[in-house]
Short mmCIF file of C-alpha atoms in Angstrom, two decimals:
data_model
loop_
_atom_site.label_atom_id
_atom_site.label_comp_id
_atom_site.label_asym_id
_atom_site.label_seq_id
_atom_site.Cartn_x
_atom_site.Cartn_y
_atom_site.Cartn_z
CA ALA A 730 29.86 -7.32 31.25
CA MET A 731 29.68 -10.41 28.95
CA VAL A 732 26.70 -12.74 29.58
CA ALA A 733 28.16 -16.04 30.32
CA SER A 734 27.25 -19.31 32.72
CA ALA A 735 30.97 -19.39 33.47
CA ALA A 736 34.23 -17.39 33.93
CA TYR A 737 37.84 -18.23 34.22
CA VAL A 738 40.72 -16.00 34.83
CA LEU A 739 44.29 -16.47 33.68
CA PHE A 740 46.93 -15.36 36.14
CA GLU A 741 50.58 -15.36 34.83
CA GLY A 742 52.72 -15.81 38.02
CA ALA A 743 56.43 -15.70 38.45
CA SER A 744 56.28 -19.51 39.01
CA GLY A 745 53.76 -20.49 36.30
CA TYR A 746 50.49 -20.01 34.77
CA ALA A 747 47.54 -20.38 36.88
CA LEU A 748 43.87 -20.60 35.70
CA PHE A 749 41.11 -19.84 38.28
CA GLU A 750 37.31 -20.47 37.78
CA VAL A 751 35.23 -17.69 39.03
CA VAL A 752 32.61 -19.51 41.01
CA ALA A 753 30.54 -16.36 41.97
CA VAL A 754 30.11 -14.85 38.38
CA ASP A 755 27.31 -12.56 39.54
CA GLU A 756 29.92 -10.61 41.62
CA LEU A 757 31.84 -9.84 38.44
CA ASP A 758 28.55 -8.34 36.91
CA ALA A 759 28.09 -6.15 40.40
CA GLY A 760 31.38 -4.32 39.57
CA ALA A 761 34.95 -3.74 40.76
CA SER A 762 33.87 -2.24 44.15
CA ALA A 763 31.98 -5.43 45.08
CA VAL A 764 34.95 -7.63 44.20
CA GLN A 765 37.43 -5.44 46.22
CA LYS A 766 35.57 -6.43 49.35
CA SER A 767 36.09 -10.06 48.68
CA VAL A 768 39.53 -9.77 47.50
CA VAL A 769 40.90 -8.63 50.84
CA ASP A 770 39.54 -11.59 52.97
CA LEU A 771 40.84 -15.01 51.79
CA GLU A 772 37.82 -16.82 53.22
CA ARG A 773 35.41 -15.00 51.15
CA PHE A 774 37.80 -14.95 48.15
CA SER A 775 38.34 -18.67 48.24
CA LYS A 776 34.63 -19.21 47.96
CA MET A 777 34.32 -16.67 45.06
CA VAL A 778 37.25 -18.53 42.97
CA LYS A 779 38.86 -21.94 42.85
CA LEU A 780 42.09 -23.16 41.25
CA GLN A 781 41.46 -24.88 37.98
CA ALA A 782 44.91 -25.64 36.96
CA PHE A 783 48.50 -24.50 37.71
CA GLN A 784 51.20 -25.09 35.00
CA PRO A 785 54.62 -24.43 36.49
CA PHE A 786 57.61 -22.82 34.62
CA GLY A 787 60.25 -25.53 34.11
CA SER A 788 63.21 -23.21 34.51
CA ALA A 789 64.16 -19.55 34.84
CA ALA A 790 64.72 -19.30 31.14
CA THR A 791 61.34 -20.59 30.32
CA ALA A 792 59.75 -18.18 32.78
CA LEU A 793 61.54 -15.08 31.18
CA GLU A 794 60.46 -16.38 27.58
CA GLU A 795 56.91 -16.79 28.64
CA VAL A 796 56.70 -13.31 30.48
CA ASN A 797 58.46 -11.49 27.62
CA SER A 798 55.82 -12.96 25.27
CA VAL A 799 52.92 -12.16 27.48
CA SER A 800 54.33 -8.57 28.06
CA GLU A 801 54.38 -7.94 24.26
CA GLY A 802 50.74 -9.47 23.85
CA LEU A 803 51.90 -12.72 22.07
CA VAL A 804 50.71 -16.20 22.95
CA THR A 805 53.25 -18.95 23.12
CA GLU A 806 52.65 -22.59 22.11
CA TRP A 807 53.01 -23.48 25.91
CA LEU A 808 50.28 -21.11 26.88
CA LYS A 809 47.97 -22.19 23.89
CA GLU A 810 48.37 -25.97 24.95
CA PHE A 811 47.71 -25.06 28.60
CA LEU A 812 44.51 -23.27 27.81
CA ALA A 813 43.23 -25.84 25.30
CA ARG A 814 43.77 -28.65 27.80
CA GLU A 815 42.17 -26.88 30.81
CA LEU A 816 39.46 -24.74 29.60
CA PRO A 817 36.04 -26.47 28.78
CA GLN A 818 35.77 -27.70 24.91
CA THR A 819 33.55 -25.83 22.63
CA LYS A 820 32.01 -27.51 19.58
CA ALA A 821 32.95 -26.01 16.20
CA GLY A 822 30.54 -23.34 14.99
CA LYS A 823 29.14 -22.66 18.51
CA LYS A 824 29.53 -19.86 20.92
CA ALA A 825 31.37 -20.66 23.92
CA LYS A 826 29.21 -20.41 27.28
CA PHE A 827 32.18 -18.99 29.20
CA PHE A 828 34.74 -16.22 28.97
CA LEU A 829 38.44 -15.81 30.00
CA GLY A 830 39.34 -12.83 32.01
CA VAL A 831 42.91 -11.47 31.30
CA SER A 832 44.94 -8.43 32.52
CA ASP A 833 45.91 -7.04 29.22
CA ALA A 834 43.65 -6.21 26.41
CA LYS A 835 46.26 -7.06 23.73
CA LEU A 836 47.10 -10.39 25.09
CA GLY A 837 43.17 -11.03 25.38
CA SER A 838 42.82 -10.31 21.55
CA ALA A 839 45.77 -12.59 20.68
CA ILE A 840 44.41 -15.59 22.89
CA GLN A 841 41.10 -15.20 21.18
CA GLU A 842 42.44 -15.17 17.82
CA ALA A 843 44.70 -18.21 18.63
CA THR A 844 42.22 -20.44 20.51
CA GLY A 845 38.81 -18.92 19.79
CA VAL A 846 38.27 -18.39 23.55
CA PRO A 847 36.36 -15.13 24.24
CA CYS A 848 38.43 -12.95 26.39
CA GLN A 849 37.39 -10.22 28.60
CA VAL A 850 39.24 -7.04 30.32
CA SER A 851 37.51 -5.23 32.84
CA GLU A 852 38.09 -3.61 36.38
CA ALA A 853 36.25 -6.31 38.15
CA VAL A 854 38.44 -8.93 36.48
CA SER A 855 41.57 -6.95 37.33
CA GLU A 856 40.43 -6.84 40.87
CA VAL A 857 39.98 -10.88 40.80
CA LEU A 858 43.39 -11.13 39.43
CA ARG A 859 44.66 -8.85 42.20
CA GLY A 860 43.21 -11.27 44.54
CA CYS A 861 44.98 -14.33 42.73
CA ARG A 862 48.49 -12.49 42.99
CA LEU A 863 47.71 -11.67 46.68
CA HIS A 864 46.64 -15.31 47.60
CA ILE A 865 48.37 -17.48 45.09
CA THR A 866 50.57 -19.38 47.66
CA ARG A 867 47.29 -20.41 49.49
CA PHE A 868 45.69 -21.77 46.40
CA VAL A 869 48.70 -23.90 45.05
CA LYS A 870 50.01 -26.81 47.09
CA ASP A 871 53.79 -26.93 47.82
CA LEU A 872 54.32 -23.12 46.68
CA ARG A 873 55.78 -21.39 49.71
CA GLU A 874 55.60 -17.70 50.19
CA VAL A 875 59.33 -17.41 50.49
CA ASP A 876 60.22 -19.36 47.24
CA TYR A 877 57.50 -17.50 45.40
CA ALA A 878 58.95 -14.09 46.60
CA ARG A 879 62.50 -15.31 45.30
CA ALA A 880 61.21 -16.17 41.95
CA GLN A 881 59.43 -13.04 41.70
CA LEU A 882 62.63 -11.06 42.39
CA GLY A 883 64.76 -13.42 40.07
CA LEU A 884 62.43 -12.82 37.31
CA ALA A 885 61.97 -9.17 37.66
CA HIS A 886 65.74 -8.68 37.56
CA ALA A 887 66.06 -10.86 34.31
CA TYR A 888 63.16 -9.29 32.67
CA SER A 889 64.34 -5.59 33.51
CA ARG A 890 67.92 -6.58 32.26
CA ALA A 891 66.53 -8.03 28.92
CA LYS A 892 64.26 -4.95 28.55
CA VAL A 893 67.06 -2.33 29.00
CA LYS A 894 69.43 -4.36 26.97
CA PHE A 895 72.28 -3.12 29.22
CA ASN A 896 75.18 -2.11 27.22
CA VAL A 897 78.46 -1.04 29.40
CA ASN A 898 79.81 0.93 26.67
CA LYS A 899 76.63 2.99 26.06
CA VAL A 900 76.43 4.46 29.62
CA ASP A 901 76.18 8.11 29.57
CA ASN A 902 76.23 8.10 33.46
CA MET A 903 79.93 7.88 33.32
CA ILE A 904 80.34 10.82 31.04
CA MET A 905 78.24 12.98 33.39
CA GLN A 906 80.74 11.88 36.12
CA ALA A 907 83.86 12.61 34.11
CA ILE A 908 82.79 16.16 32.92
CA ALA A 909 81.78 16.93 36.58
CA LEU A 910 85.19 15.69 37.89
CA LEU A 911 86.99 17.61 35.11
CA ASP A 912 85.27 20.73 36.06
CA VAL A 913 86.35 20.25 39.70
CA LEU A 914 89.91 19.46 38.80
CA ASP A 915 90.12 22.44 36.77
CA LYS A 916 89.06 24.62 39.67
CA ASP A 917 91.28 22.94 42.17
CA ILE A 918 94.55 22.97 39.90
CA ASN A 919 94.06 26.78 39.35
CA THR A 920 93.67 27.07 43.04
CA PHE A 921 96.59 25.37 43.77
CA ILE A 922 98.84 26.76 41.09
CA MET A 923 97.83 30.35 42.54
CA ARG A 924 98.82 29.37 45.89
CA VAL A 925 102.19 27.94 44.65
CA ARG A 926 102.84 31.10 42.53
CA GLU A 927 102.16 33.34 45.55
CA TRP A 928 103.99 31.34 48.12
CA TYR A 929 107.23 30.80 45.90
CA GLY A 930 106.91 34.51 44.73
CA TRP A 931 108.00 35.76 48.06
CA HIS A 932 111.36 33.85 47.37
CA PHE A 933 111.66 34.53 43.63
CA PRO A 934 108.99 37.01 42.50
CA GLU A 935 110.47 37.58 39.16
CA MET A 936 110.10 33.95 37.85
CA VAL A 937 106.38 34.50 37.00
CA LYS A 938 107.27 36.71 34.22
CA VAL A 939 109.74 34.23 32.78
CA VAL A 940 107.80 31.20 33.05
CA ASN A 941 104.32 31.82 32.08
CA ASP A 942 103.04 28.07 31.68
CA THR A 943 101.44 27.20 35.26
CA ILE A 944 102.28 23.59 35.44
CA LEU A 945 105.85 24.18 34.11
CA TYR A 946 106.16 26.77 36.69
CA SER A 947 105.37 24.05 39.22
CA LYS A 948 107.79 21.46 37.63
CA VAL A 949 110.64 24.15 37.67
CA VAL A 950 110.12 24.73 41.46
CA ARG A 951 109.97 21.25 42.17
CA LYS A 952 113.30 20.63 40.53
CA VAL A 953 115.11 23.66 41.51
CA GLY A 954 114.16 24.34 45.16
CA PHE A 955 115.96 27.48 46.29
CA ARG A 956 116.67 30.20 43.68
CA GLU A 957 120.50 30.08 44.34
CA ASN A 958 120.70 26.46 42.95
CA ILE A 959 119.24 27.79 39.45
CA GLY A 960 122.71 29.01 38.30
CA GLU A 961 124.27 25.62 38.40
CA MET A 962 121.15 23.60 37.47
CA ASP A 963 120.60 22.21 33.99
CA LEU A 964 116.84 22.84 32.95
CA SER A 965 117.09 21.85 29.43
CA GLY A 966 114.61 19.10 29.92
CA LEU A 967 111.88 21.66 31.06
CA LEU A 968 112.65 24.94 29.46
CA GLU A 969 113.74 26.18 26.18
CA GLU A 970 117.43 27.50 26.05
CA GLU A 971 116.23 31.35 25.95
CA VAL A 972 113.94 31.00 28.73
CA GLU A 973 116.57 29.08 30.93
CA THR A 974 119.30 31.79 30.30
CA GLU A 975 116.76 34.41 31.09
CA LEU A 976 115.75 32.76 34.41
CA LYS A 977 119.41 32.32 35.44
CA GLU A 978 119.96 35.92 34.98
CA VAL A 979 117.00 37.26 36.99
CA ALA A 980 117.64 34.75 39.64
CA ALA A 981 121.21 36.33 40.30
CA LEU A 982 119.60 39.58 40.76
CA SER A 983 116.34 38.76 42.43
CA MET A 984 114.76 40.73 45.15
CA GLY A 985 112.91 37.84 46.87
CA THR A 986 113.15 37.17 50.53
CA GLU A 987 114.85 34.08 52.16
CA ILE A 988 112.89 31.00 53.07
CA SER A 989 113.73 28.06 55.35
CA ASP A 990 113.92 24.35 54.39
CA THR A 991 110.48 23.56 55.92
CA ASP A 992 108.92 26.39 53.65
CA LEU A 993 110.54 24.91 50.71
CA MET A 994 109.42 21.39 51.56
CA HIS A 995 105.73 22.34 51.71
CA ILE A 996 105.77 24.43 48.58
CA GLN A 997 107.44 21.48 46.82
CA HIS A 998 104.87 19.13 48.23
CA LEU A 999 102.08 21.43 46.94
CA CYS A 1000 103.86 21.46 43.35
CA ASP A 1001 103.86 17.49 43.47
CA GLN A 1002 100.07 17.67 44.00
CA VAL A 1003 99.66 19.96 40.99
CA ILE A 1004 101.70 18.05 38.84
CA ALA A 1005 99.85 14.72 39.94
CA LEU A 1006 96.29 16.42 39.38
CA ALA A 1007 97.34 18.00 36.02
CA GLU A 1008 98.46 14.41 34.90
CA TYR A 1009 95.30 12.79 36.18
CA ARG A 1010 93.30 15.57 34.24
CA ALA A 1011 95.02 14.60 30.97
CA GLN A 1012 94.27 10.95 31.62
CA LEU A 1013 90.40 11.75 32.34
CA SER A 1014 90.06 14.30 29.48
CA GLU A 1015 91.35 11.10 27.18
CA TYR A 1016 89.14 8.86 28.96
CA LEU A 1017 86.12 11.37 28.46
CA ARG A 1018 87.18 11.72 24.56
CA ASN A 1019 87.18 7.87 24.27
CA ARG A 1020 83.81 7.21 26.05
CA MET A 1021 82.10 10.13 23.97
CA SER A 1022 83.28 8.64 20.81
CA VAL A 1023 81.42 5.36 21.69
CA VAL A 1024 78.32 6.85 23.41
CA ALA A 1025 77.74 9.90 21.08
CA PRO A 1026 79.92 9.85 18.19
CA ASN A 1027 77.81 12.10 16.00
CA LEU A 1028 77.42 14.82 18.65
CA THR A 1029 81.21 14.54 19.31
CA VAL A 1030 81.93 15.29 15.64
CA LEU A 1031 79.81 18.42 15.66
CA VAL A 1032 80.59 20.13 18.94
CA GLY A 1033 83.62 18.23 20.62
CA GLU A 1034 83.58 15.98 23.56
CA LEU A 1035 83.65 18.52 26.14
CA VAL A 1036 80.41 20.63 24.92
CA GLY A 1037 78.78 17.33 23.93
CA ALA A 1038 79.36 16.00 27.49
CA ARG A 1039 78.10 19.21 29.02
CA LEU A 1040 74.90 19.12 26.99
CA ILE A 1041 74.39 15.38 28.29
CA SER A 1042 75.17 16.36 31.79
CA HIS A 1043 72.95 19.39 31.67
CA ALA A 1044 69.88 17.46 30.33
CA GLY A 1045 70.42 14.39 32.66
CA SER A 1046 71.04 11.82 30.05
CA LEU A 1047 71.55 11.16 26.34
CA LEU A 1048 67.99 9.92 25.95
CA ASN A 1049 66.68 13.23 27.69
CA LEU A 1050 68.63 15.26 25.44
CA ALA A 1051 67.27 13.49 22.55
CA LYS A 1052 63.75 14.36 23.59
CA HIS A 1053 64.75 18.18 23.46
CA PRO A 1054 63.94 20.26 20.41
CA ALA A 1055 66.59 22.00 18.44
CA SER A 1056 65.54 25.37 20.01
CA THR A 1057 66.24 23.94 23.39
CA VAL A 1058 69.49 22.53 22.71
CA GLN A 1059 70.52 25.75 21.29
CA ILE A 1060 69.90 27.74 24.66
CA LEU A 1061 70.63 24.91 27.06
CA GLY A 1062 72.75 26.21 29.82
CA ALA A 1063 71.40 29.89 29.55
CA GLU A 1064 68.20 29.26 31.41
CA LYS A 1065 68.84 32.12 33.75
CA ALA A 1066 69.10 34.53 31.04
CA LEU A 1067 66.21 33.29 29.25
CA PHE A 1068 63.63 33.26 32.08
CA ARG A 1069 65.30 36.82 32.96
CA ALA A 1070 64.57 38.07 29.21
CA LEU A 1071 60.88 36.73 29.37
CA LYS A 1072 60.16 38.31 32.49
CA THR A 1073 61.52 41.78 31.39
CA LYS A 1074 60.51 41.49 27.80
CA HIS A 1075 64.15 41.78 26.56
CA GLU A 1076 65.75 39.76 23.97
CA THR A 1077 66.02 36.13 24.70
CA PRO A 1078 69.65 34.49 24.55
CA LYS A 1079 70.80 33.01 21.39
CA TYR A 1080 73.06 30.41 22.56
CA GLY A 1081 73.86 28.62 25.82
CA LEU A 1082 76.56 25.91 26.24
CA ILE A 1083 76.66 25.38 22.37
CA TYR A 1084 78.55 28.98 22.42
CA HIS A 1085 81.86 27.06 23.21
CA ALA A 1086 81.72 24.66 20.06
CA SER A 1087 84.49 25.38 17.73
CA LEU A 1088 82.09 26.20 14.77
CA VAL A 1089 80.52 28.99 16.75
CA GLY A 1090 83.91 30.20 17.80
CA GLN A 1091 84.99 30.48 14.10
CA SER A 1092 82.01 32.41 13.17
CA SER A 1093 82.18 36.37 13.39
CA MET A 1094 80.13 37.95 16.47
CA LYS A 1095 77.45 39.09 14.09
CA HIS A 1096 76.88 35.65 12.86
CA LYS A 1097 77.21 33.68 16.13
CA GLY A 1098 73.38 33.56 16.65
CA LYS A 1099 72.77 32.14 13.30
CA ILE A 1100 75.46 29.41 13.27
CA SER A 1101 74.30 28.54 16.85
CA ARG A 1102 70.70 27.99 15.41
CA VAL A 1103 72.03 25.91 12.40
CA LEU A 1104 74.29 24.02 14.64
CA ALA A 1105 71.67 23.32 17.28
CA ALA A 1106 69.53 21.88 14.47
CA LYS A 1107 72.08 19.53 13.30
CA CYS A 1108 73.12 18.52 16.92
CA SER A 1109 69.42 17.77 17.61
CA LEU A 1110 69.43 15.02 14.70
CA ALA A 1111 72.84 13.74 15.73
CA ILE A 1112 71.85 13.16 19.40
CA ARG A 1113 68.71 11.34 18.10
CA VAL A 1114 70.80 9.14 16.11
CA ASP A 1115 73.26 8.34 18.87
CA ALA A 1116 70.60 7.71 21.44
CA LEU A 1117 68.32 5.63 19.33
CA GLY A 1118 70.17 4.50 16.39
CA GLU A 1119 72.03 1.02 16.32
CA SER A 1120 75.20 2.12 14.28
CA GLN A 1121 78.41 3.34 15.87
CA ASP A 1122 79.87 5.35 13.09
CA ALA A 1123 79.52 9.00 12.89
CA THR A 1124 78.49 9.45 9.36
CA VAL A 1125 75.61 11.60 10.20
CA GLY A 1126 77.71 14.03 12.30
CA LEU A 1127 80.34 14.32 9.48
CA GLU A 1128 77.65 15.20 7.00
CA ASN A 1129 76.02 17.63 9.29
CA ARG A 1130 79.28 19.38 10.24
CA ALA A 1131 79.89 19.86 6.32
CA LYS A 1132 76.47 21.57 6.06
CA VAL A 1133 77.10 23.86 9.11
CA GLU A 1134 80.67 24.81 7.60
CA ALA A 1135 79.29 25.47 4.45
CA ARG A 1136 76.74 27.87 5.85
CA LEU A 1137 79.36 29.54 7.96
CA ARG A 1138 81.34 29.87 4.71
CA GLN A 1139 78.23 31.19 2.80
CA LEU A 1140 77.53 33.84 5.77
CA GLU A 1141 81.16 34.85 6.06
CA GLY A 1142 81.34 35.15 2.22
CA LYS A 1143 78.23 37.40 2.01
CA GLU A 1144 80.06 39.69 4.44
CA VAL A 1145 83.12 39.69 2.32
CA ALA A 1146 81.37 40.35 -0.78
CA ALA A 1147 79.82 43.98 -1.86
CA PRO A 1148 77.29 44.86 0.57
CA MET A 1149 73.66 45.02 -0.86
CA ALA A 1150 71.49 48.21 -0.51
CA VAL A 1151 69.42 46.92 2.27
CA GLU A 1152 67.22 49.42 4.42
CA VAL A 1153 68.37 49.32 7.99
CA PRO A 1154 65.55 49.86 10.31
CA PRO A 1155 66.41 52.49 13.17
CA ALA A 1156 66.14 49.92 15.90
CA ALA A 1157 68.63 47.85 14.25
CA ALA A 1158 71.04 50.77 13.71
CA ASN A 1159 70.84 51.56 17.50
CA GLY A 1160 71.81 48.09 18.27
CA THR A 1161 68.49 47.18 19.91
CA GLY A 1162 67.09 44.99 16.95
CA LYS A 1163 70.13 42.37 16.93
CA ARG A 1164 67.50 39.81 17.02
CA LYS A 1165 65.92 40.99 13.79
CA ALA A 1166 68.82 39.93 11.78
CA ASP A 1167 68.29 36.38 13.01
CA GLY A 1168 64.61 36.45 11.84
CA ASP A 1169 63.11 37.53 15.19
CA ALA A 1170 60.74 40.38 15.01
CA ASP A 1171 59.20 40.07 18.23
CA GLU A 1172 61.13 42.57 20.30
CA PRO A 1173 59.99 45.83 18.51
CA LYS A 1174 56.38 44.80 19.24
CA ALA A 1175 57.15 44.21 22.72
CA LYS A 1176 58.51 47.64 23.08
CA LYS A 1177 55.55 49.20 21.47
CA SER A 1178 53.09 47.63 23.63
CA LYS A 1179 55.30 48.77 26.77
CA GLY A 1180 54.93 52.20 25.34
CA ASP A 1181 51.28 52.00 24.96
CA LYS A 1182 50.92 50.84 28.68
CA LYS A 1183 52.87 53.96 29.68
CA GLU A 1184 50.39 56.36 27.65
CA LYS A 1185 47.46 54.61 29.30
CA LYS A 1186 48.87 55.01 32.81
CA GLU A 1187 49.26 58.85 31.77
CA LYS A 1188 45.97 59.33 30.56
CA LYS A 1189 44.74 57.67 33.89
#
């Protein structure tokens, strides 16, 4: 502790700055535990400190400005004037016979630099400041607890808003919700379509082979109704001419059973649901594409909006995804396979969600692992630019995509060119050393150690 005849503490409250004089300086030297006991009891604490001065903030804007500066360890002119006015004056060239206790070391060094007042940060000072925070309304006249609590809440909201720099367009939570809903919709649409085809199949079983498209099937059922009506109906708006002719032919010779008006009404109602859900799915898909192009344009260029959205959803947020290394991005979504492989000492997976990206799909089976690795490395860079960069363009993503495509062409070109005379190890020839092609030579070692264990067991 600093040896001084007097001590002051600066408390930055929600309503203003308060300067307290610590009367019982000896208690500060005794340590934090001694101060703790005095802090809880107002009677003892009021004997330990006394309010020297209180400088209220004029407005909410001033309060936010001052708190932002204090949190960043900066001394404003307002605070500088307040301290110069209220603290004892020290003659030039002489050491101050007091010190100022502050809550933050960075702020303390800034005050010391700006005013020349020696500052101290310690556990004992923190305890005194805790007491000031607890009993501030008892020391300052006309400051009611209700008003102070309201000021604290208002300032907390304003400060948090400024810190987060809330941008509606940058919210990745909406992407996570949209991709989750898209998956549910796909599942539901498939279930409903299966039910429509099975239900209407009793009446007109041959139609499934003629109209393959599931949504189109529902639209035709909705328009036609009973199969007997197909002969006289014009379906040119829905079907191609050849398909329409074929459908009319099979309808005339259909082996289906008869159904009642009530049955048809329910089937058509289910068709309405399928068509409405399909239309909504298209709208949601468009919304996801637009939102992804704003939130993560570079990632979208590399892997597409669907895979990008799944990666963000899997990681929890875009920022969380940005914290992952490229090797994690590569196998994100294949955790089950990874841990199973580690447990059984088998090959670890080469790709997770990234497998569904178009660049990986374009590559041949033997190069999928390499392309996944290259793509994951580029995605990792793109994600960081999207999460932490200021620009909204996708230049980084486009450059990286060009590099991945060049690597893909190089790999595919190698395969097309005359193969080099390379010694193939027996493990690779058997198909057990597939990872070896990707530069992973751990698998044979693991197998060797397994064999050694078996030999030891036999010896025992």
